[in-house]
mmCIF file of C-alpha atoms and ligand atoms in Angstrom:
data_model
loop_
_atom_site.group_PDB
_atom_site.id
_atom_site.type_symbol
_atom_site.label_atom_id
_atom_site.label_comp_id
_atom_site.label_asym_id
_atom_site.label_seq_id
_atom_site.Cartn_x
_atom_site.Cartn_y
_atom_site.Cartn_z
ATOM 1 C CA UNK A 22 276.966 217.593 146.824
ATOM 2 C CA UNK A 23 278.592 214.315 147.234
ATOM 3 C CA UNK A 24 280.642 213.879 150.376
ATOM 4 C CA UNK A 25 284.531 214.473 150.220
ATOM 5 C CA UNK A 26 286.520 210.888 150.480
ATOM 6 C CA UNK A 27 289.929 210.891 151.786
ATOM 7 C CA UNK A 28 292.132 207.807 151.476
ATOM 8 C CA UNK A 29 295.407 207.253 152.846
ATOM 9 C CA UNK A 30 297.121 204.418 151.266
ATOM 10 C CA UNK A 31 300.032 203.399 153.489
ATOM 11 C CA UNK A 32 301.700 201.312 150.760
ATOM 12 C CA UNK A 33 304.871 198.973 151.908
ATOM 13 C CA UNK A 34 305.136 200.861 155.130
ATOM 14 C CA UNK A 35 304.559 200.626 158.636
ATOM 15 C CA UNK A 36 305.046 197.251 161.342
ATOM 16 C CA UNK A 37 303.294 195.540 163.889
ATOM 17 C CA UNK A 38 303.336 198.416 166.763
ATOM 18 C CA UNK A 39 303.280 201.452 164.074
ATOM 19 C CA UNK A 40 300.303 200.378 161.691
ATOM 20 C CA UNK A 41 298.275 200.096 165.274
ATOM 21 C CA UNK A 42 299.159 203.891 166.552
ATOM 22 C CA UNK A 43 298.465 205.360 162.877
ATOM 23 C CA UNK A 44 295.447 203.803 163.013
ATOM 24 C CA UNK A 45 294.451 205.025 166.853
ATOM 25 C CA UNK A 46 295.600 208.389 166.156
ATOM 26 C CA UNK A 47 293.816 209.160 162.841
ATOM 27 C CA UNK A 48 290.405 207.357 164.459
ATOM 28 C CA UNK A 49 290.851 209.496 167.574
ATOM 29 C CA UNK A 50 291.970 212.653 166.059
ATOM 30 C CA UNK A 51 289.358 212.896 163.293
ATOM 31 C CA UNK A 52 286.271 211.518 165.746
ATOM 32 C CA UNK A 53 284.476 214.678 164.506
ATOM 33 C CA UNK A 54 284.758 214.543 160.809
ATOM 34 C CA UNK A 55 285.029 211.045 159.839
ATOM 35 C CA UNK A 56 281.765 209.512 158.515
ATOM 36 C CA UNK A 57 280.018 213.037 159.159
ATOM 37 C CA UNK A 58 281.458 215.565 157.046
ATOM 38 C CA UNK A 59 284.109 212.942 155.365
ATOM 39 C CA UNK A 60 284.427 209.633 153.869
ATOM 40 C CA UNK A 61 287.576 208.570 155.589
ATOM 41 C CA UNK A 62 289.604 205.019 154.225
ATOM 42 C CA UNK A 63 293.183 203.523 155.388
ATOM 43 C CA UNK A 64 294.319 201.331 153.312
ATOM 44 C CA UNK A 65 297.351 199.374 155.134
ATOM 45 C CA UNK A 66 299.534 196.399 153.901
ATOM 46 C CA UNK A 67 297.552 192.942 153.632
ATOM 47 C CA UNK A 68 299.383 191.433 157.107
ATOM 48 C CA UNK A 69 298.402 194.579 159.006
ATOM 49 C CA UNK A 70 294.854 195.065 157.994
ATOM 50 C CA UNK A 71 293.211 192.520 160.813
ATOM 51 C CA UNK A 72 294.625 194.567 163.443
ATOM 52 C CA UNK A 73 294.094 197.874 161.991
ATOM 53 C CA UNK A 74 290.516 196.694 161.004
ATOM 54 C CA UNK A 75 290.848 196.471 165.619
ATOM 55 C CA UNK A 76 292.461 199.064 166.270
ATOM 56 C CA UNK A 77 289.797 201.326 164.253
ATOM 57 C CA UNK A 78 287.323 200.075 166.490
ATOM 58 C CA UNK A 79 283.951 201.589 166.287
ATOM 59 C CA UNK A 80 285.104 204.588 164.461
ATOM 60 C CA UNK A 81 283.302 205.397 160.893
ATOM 61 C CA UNK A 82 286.960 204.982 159.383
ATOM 62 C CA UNK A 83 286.965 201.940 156.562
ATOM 63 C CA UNK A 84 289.591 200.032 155.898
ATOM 64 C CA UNK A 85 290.964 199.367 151.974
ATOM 65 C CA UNK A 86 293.092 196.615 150.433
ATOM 66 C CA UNK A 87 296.192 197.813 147.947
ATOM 67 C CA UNK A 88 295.397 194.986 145.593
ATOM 68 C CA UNK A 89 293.784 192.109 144.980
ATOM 69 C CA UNK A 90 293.120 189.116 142.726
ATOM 70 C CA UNK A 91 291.342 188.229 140.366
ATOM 71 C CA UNK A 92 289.712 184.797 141.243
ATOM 72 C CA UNK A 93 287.688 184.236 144.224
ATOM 73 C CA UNK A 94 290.122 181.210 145.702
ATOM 74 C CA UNK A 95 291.999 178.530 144.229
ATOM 75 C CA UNK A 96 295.359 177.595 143.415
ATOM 76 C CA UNK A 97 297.428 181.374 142.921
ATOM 77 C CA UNK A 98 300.014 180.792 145.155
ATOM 78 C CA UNK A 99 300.699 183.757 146.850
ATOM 79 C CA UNK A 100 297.677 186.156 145.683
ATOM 80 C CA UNK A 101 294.672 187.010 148.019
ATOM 81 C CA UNK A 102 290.725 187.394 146.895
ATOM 82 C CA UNK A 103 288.781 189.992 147.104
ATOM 83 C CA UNK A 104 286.082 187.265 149.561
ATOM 84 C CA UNK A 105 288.925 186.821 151.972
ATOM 85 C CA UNK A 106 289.501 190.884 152.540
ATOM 86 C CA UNK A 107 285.574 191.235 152.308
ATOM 87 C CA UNK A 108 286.038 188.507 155.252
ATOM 88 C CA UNK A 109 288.744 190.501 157.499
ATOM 89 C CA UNK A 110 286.644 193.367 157.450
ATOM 90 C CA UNK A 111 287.645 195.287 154.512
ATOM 91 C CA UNK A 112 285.496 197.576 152.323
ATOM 92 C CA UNK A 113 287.547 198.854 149.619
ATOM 93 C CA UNK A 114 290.606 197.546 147.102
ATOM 94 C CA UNK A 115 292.824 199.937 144.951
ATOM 95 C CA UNK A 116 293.150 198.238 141.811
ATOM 96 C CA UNK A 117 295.644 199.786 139.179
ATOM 97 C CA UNK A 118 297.903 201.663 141.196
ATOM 98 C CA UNK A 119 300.840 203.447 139.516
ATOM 99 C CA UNK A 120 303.307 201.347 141.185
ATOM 100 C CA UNK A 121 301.398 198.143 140.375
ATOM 101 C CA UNK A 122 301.253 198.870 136.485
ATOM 102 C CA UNK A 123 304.814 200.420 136.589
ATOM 103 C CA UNK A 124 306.950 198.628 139.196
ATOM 104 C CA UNK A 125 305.322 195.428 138.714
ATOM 105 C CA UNK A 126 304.012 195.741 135.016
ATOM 106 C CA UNK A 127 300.267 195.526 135.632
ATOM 107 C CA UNK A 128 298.341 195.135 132.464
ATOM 108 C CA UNK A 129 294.837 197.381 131.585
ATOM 109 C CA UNK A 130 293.301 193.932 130.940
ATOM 110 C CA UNK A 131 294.477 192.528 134.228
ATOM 111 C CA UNK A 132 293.305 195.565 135.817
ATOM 112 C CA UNK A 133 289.534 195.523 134.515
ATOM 113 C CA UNK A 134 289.377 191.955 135.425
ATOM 114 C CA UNK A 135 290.381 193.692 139.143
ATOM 115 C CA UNK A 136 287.885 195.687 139.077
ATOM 116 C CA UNK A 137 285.183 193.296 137.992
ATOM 117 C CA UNK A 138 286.175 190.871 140.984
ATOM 118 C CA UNK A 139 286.614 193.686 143.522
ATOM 119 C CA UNK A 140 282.725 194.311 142.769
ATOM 120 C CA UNK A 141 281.909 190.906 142.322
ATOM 121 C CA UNK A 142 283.527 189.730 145.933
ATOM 122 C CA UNK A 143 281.898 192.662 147.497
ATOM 123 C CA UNK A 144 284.498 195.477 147.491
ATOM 124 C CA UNK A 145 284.343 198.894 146.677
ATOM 125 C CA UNK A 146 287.479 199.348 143.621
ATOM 126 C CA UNK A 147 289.203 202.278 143.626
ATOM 127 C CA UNK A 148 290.496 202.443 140.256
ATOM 128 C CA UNK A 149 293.909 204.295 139.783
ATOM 129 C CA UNK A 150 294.601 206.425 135.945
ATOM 130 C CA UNK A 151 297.239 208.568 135.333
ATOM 131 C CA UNK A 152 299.995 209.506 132.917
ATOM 132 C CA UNK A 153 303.266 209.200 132.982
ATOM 133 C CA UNK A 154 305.596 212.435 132.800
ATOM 134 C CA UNK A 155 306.966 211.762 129.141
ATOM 135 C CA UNK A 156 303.197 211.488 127.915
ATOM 136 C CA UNK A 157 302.170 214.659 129.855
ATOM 137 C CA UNK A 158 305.402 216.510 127.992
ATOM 138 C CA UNK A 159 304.289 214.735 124.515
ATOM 139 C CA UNK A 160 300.888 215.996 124.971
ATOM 140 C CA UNK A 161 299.467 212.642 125.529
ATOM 141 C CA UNK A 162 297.709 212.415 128.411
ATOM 142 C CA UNK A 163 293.875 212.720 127.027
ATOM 143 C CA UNK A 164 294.835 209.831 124.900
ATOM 144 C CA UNK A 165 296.742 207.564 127.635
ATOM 145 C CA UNK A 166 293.491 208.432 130.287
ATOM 146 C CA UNK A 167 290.698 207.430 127.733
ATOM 147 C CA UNK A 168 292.642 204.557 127.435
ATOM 148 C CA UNK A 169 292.959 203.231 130.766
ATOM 149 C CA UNK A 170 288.771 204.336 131.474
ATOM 150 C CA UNK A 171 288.177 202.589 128.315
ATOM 151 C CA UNK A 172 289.897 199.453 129.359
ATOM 152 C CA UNK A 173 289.872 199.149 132.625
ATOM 153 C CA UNK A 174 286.098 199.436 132.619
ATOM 154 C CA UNK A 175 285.737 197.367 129.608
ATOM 155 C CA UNK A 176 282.733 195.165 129.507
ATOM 156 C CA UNK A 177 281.342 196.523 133.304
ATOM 157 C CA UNK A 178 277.083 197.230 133.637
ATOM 158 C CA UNK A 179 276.679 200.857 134.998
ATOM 159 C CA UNK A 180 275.392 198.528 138.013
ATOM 160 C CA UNK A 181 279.254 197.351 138.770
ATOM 161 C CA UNK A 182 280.816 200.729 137.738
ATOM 162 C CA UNK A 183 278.585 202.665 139.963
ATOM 163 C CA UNK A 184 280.315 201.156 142.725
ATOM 164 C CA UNK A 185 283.662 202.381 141.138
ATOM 165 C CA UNK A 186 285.997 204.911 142.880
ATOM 166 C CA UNK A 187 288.207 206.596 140.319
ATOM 167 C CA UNK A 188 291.088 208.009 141.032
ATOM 168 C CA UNK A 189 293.378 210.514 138.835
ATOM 169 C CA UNK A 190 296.903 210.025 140.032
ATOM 170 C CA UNK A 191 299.222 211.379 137.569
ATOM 171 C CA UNK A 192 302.922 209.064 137.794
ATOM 172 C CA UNK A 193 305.040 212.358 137.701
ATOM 173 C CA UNK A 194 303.035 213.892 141.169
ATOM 174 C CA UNK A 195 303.375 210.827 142.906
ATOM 175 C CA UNK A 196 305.627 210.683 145.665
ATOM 176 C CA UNK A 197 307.876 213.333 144.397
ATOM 177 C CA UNK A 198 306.242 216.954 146.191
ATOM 178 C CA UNK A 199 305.217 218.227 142.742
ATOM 179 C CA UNK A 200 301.131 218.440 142.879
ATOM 180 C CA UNK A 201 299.237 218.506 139.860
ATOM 181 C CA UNK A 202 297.947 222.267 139.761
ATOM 182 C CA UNK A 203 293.873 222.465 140.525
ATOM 183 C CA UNK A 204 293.478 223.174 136.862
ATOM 184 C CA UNK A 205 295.749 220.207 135.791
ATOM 185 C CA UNK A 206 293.592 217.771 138.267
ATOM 186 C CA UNK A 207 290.226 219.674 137.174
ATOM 187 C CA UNK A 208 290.700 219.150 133.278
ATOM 188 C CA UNK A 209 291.723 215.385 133.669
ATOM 189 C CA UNK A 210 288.779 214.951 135.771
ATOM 190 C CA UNK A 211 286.412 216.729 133.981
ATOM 191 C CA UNK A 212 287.965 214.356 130.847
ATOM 192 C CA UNK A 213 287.192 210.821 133.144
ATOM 193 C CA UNK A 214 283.253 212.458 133.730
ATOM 194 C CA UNK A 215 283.085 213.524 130.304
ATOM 195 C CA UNK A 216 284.142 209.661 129.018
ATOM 196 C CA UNK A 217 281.817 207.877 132.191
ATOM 197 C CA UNK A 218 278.890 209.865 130.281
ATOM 198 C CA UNK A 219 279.798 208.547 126.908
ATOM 199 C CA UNK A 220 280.460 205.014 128.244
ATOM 200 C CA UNK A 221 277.094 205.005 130.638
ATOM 201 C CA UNK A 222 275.112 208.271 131.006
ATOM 202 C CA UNK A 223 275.225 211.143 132.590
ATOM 203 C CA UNK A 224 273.631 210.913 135.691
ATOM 204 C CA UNK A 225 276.376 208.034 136.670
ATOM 205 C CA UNK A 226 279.017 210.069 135.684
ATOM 206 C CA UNK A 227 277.625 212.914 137.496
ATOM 207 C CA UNK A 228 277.211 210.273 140.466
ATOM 208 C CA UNK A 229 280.471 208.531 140.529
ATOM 209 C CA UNK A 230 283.741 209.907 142.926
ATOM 210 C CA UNK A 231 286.688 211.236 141.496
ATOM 211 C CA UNK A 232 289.525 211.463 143.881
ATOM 212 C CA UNK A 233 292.833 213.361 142.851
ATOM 213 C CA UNK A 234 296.071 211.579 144.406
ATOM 214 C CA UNK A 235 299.737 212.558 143.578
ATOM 215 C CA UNK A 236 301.769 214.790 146.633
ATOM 216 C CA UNK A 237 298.413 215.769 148.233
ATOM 217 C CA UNK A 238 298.884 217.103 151.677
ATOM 218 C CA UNK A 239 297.459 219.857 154.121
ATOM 219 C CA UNK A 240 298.666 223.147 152.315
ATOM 220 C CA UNK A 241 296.611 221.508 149.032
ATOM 221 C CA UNK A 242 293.834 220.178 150.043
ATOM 222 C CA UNK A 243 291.641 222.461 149.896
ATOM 223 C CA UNK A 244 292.563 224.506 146.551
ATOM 224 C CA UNK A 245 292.519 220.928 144.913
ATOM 225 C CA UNK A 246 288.976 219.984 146.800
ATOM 226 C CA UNK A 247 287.464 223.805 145.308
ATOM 227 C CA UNK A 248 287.310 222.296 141.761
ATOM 228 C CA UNK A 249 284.129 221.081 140.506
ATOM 229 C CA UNK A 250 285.457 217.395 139.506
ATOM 230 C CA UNK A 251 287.379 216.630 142.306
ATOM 231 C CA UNK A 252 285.410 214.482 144.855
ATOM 232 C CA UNK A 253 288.272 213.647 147.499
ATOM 233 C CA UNK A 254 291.947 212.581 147.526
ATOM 234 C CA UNK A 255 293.966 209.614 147.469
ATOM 235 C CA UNK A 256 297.005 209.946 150.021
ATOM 236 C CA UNK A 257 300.232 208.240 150.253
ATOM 237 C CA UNK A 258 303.225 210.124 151.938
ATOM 238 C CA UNK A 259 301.203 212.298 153.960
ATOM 239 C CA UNK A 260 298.601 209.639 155.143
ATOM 240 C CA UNK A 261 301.803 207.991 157.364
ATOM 241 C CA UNK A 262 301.833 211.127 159.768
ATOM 242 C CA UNK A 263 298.232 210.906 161.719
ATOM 243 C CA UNK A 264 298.732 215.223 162.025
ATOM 244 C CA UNK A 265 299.098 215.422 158.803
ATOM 245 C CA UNK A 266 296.539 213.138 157.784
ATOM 246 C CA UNK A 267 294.032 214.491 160.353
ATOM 247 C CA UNK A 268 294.672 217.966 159.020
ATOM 248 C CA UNK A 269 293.653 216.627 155.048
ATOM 249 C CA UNK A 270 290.522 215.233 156.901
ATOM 250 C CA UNK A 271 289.540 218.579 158.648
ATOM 251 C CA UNK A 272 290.491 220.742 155.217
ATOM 252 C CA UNK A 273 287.940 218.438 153.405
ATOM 253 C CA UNK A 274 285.552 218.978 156.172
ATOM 254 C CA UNK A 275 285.025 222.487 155.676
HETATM 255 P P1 PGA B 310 301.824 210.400 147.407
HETATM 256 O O1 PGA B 310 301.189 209.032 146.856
HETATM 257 O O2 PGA B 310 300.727 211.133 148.129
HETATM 258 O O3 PGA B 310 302.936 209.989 148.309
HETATM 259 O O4 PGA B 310 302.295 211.157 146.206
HETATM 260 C C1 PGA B 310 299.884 208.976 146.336
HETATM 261 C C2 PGA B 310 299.543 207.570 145.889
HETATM 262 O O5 PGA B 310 300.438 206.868 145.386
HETATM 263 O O6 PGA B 310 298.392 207.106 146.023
#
């Protein structure tokens, strides 16, 4: 049995003060769990993460980037590497978030080259799939997920991919208090294992974590963690409230 993971992905939220509390709670609150029973990962804004890299202290908690870039340095005005968040202390970097391909038009091709550097620099990728709600009603979203495994992983060894996260997140759960069913999540993931086998072999796709992420919170943790395919979850609303969060921790303890 691979251990549950549990990220909380903060996105464009938080300050100075409040990123530092969220962080002391959830590290004092889940002392028990975290690294023992759970794979536990915040992943704050850029600005925030030296001092919530701090404020996590010695705790087992790791700390995650929401994006990256794709070069190591060099003139991108604006972008950071995945060396300089490897530098600050950071483990892991989502790369092809729903609101990165959506709100800010994110490319498949931009994405695998995301992925690529996030392993290259050192980082652990979390790749984000999922479909949007019009391709779940046209009966799309088999077609729409092979694509984004297919590209996204494009040209990758099984060495780079088997320090790939993946992460189902389907567009019309997220933010919006309307989970993906268990048997929803489990067929999608079952589909991503099914395509890691055809792309690599079976014993990495076996190996590899599949988190589910989309309105994930206490009251569905744990009927989404009893399916076979689902390896963890990837938090956004309910990782901002430490209770909350700490609760999703302790459910995926058990
Ligand atoms: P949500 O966000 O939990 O607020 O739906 C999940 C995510 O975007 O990773």
């Amino acid at each position: 049995m691979k251990k549950p993971f549990v990220a909380g992905n903060w996105k464009m939220n938080t300050d100075s003060h409040t990123s530092i509390e969220l962080a002391e709670s959830i590290a004092s609150g889940s002392l028990e769990f975290a690294g023992r029973r759970v794979h536990v990962a915040v992943i704050p804004p850029f600005v925030y993460i030296p001092a919530v890299v701090k404020a996590l202290g010695t705790s087992s908690i790791a700390v995650g980037a929401q994006d990256i870039y794709t070069e190591p340095q060099g003139a991108f005005t604006g972008e950071i590497s995945a060396s300089m968040l490897k530098d600050i202390g950071c483990n892991y970097a989502l790369c092809g978030h729903s609101e990165r391909r959506h709100v800010i038009g994110e490319t498949d091709e931009l994405i695998n080259k995301k992925v690529s550097a996030s392993v290259s620099g050192g980082l652990l990728p979390i790749l984000c799939v999922g479909e949007l709600l019009e391709e779940r009603q046209a009966g799309r979203t088999n077609e729409v997920i092979t694509r984004q495994i297919n590209s996204d992983l494009a040209g990758l060894s099984a060495e780079k991919v088997s320090a790939v996260t993946l992460a189902y997140e389907p567009v019309w759960a997220i933010g919006t208090g309307q989970t993906a069913t268990p048997q929803q999540a489990q067929e999608v993931h079952a589909l991503i294992r099914k395509l890691l086998g055809e792309m690599y072999d079976n014993q990495l796709a076996e190996e590899i974590r599949i988190l589910y992420g989309g309105s994930a919170k206490p009251d569905n943790a744990a009927d989404l963690m009893h399916q076979p395919d689902i390896n963890g979850l990837l938090v956004g609303g309910a990782s901002l409230n430490a209770h909350d969060f700490i609760a999703i921790i302790k459910s995926l303890s058990e």
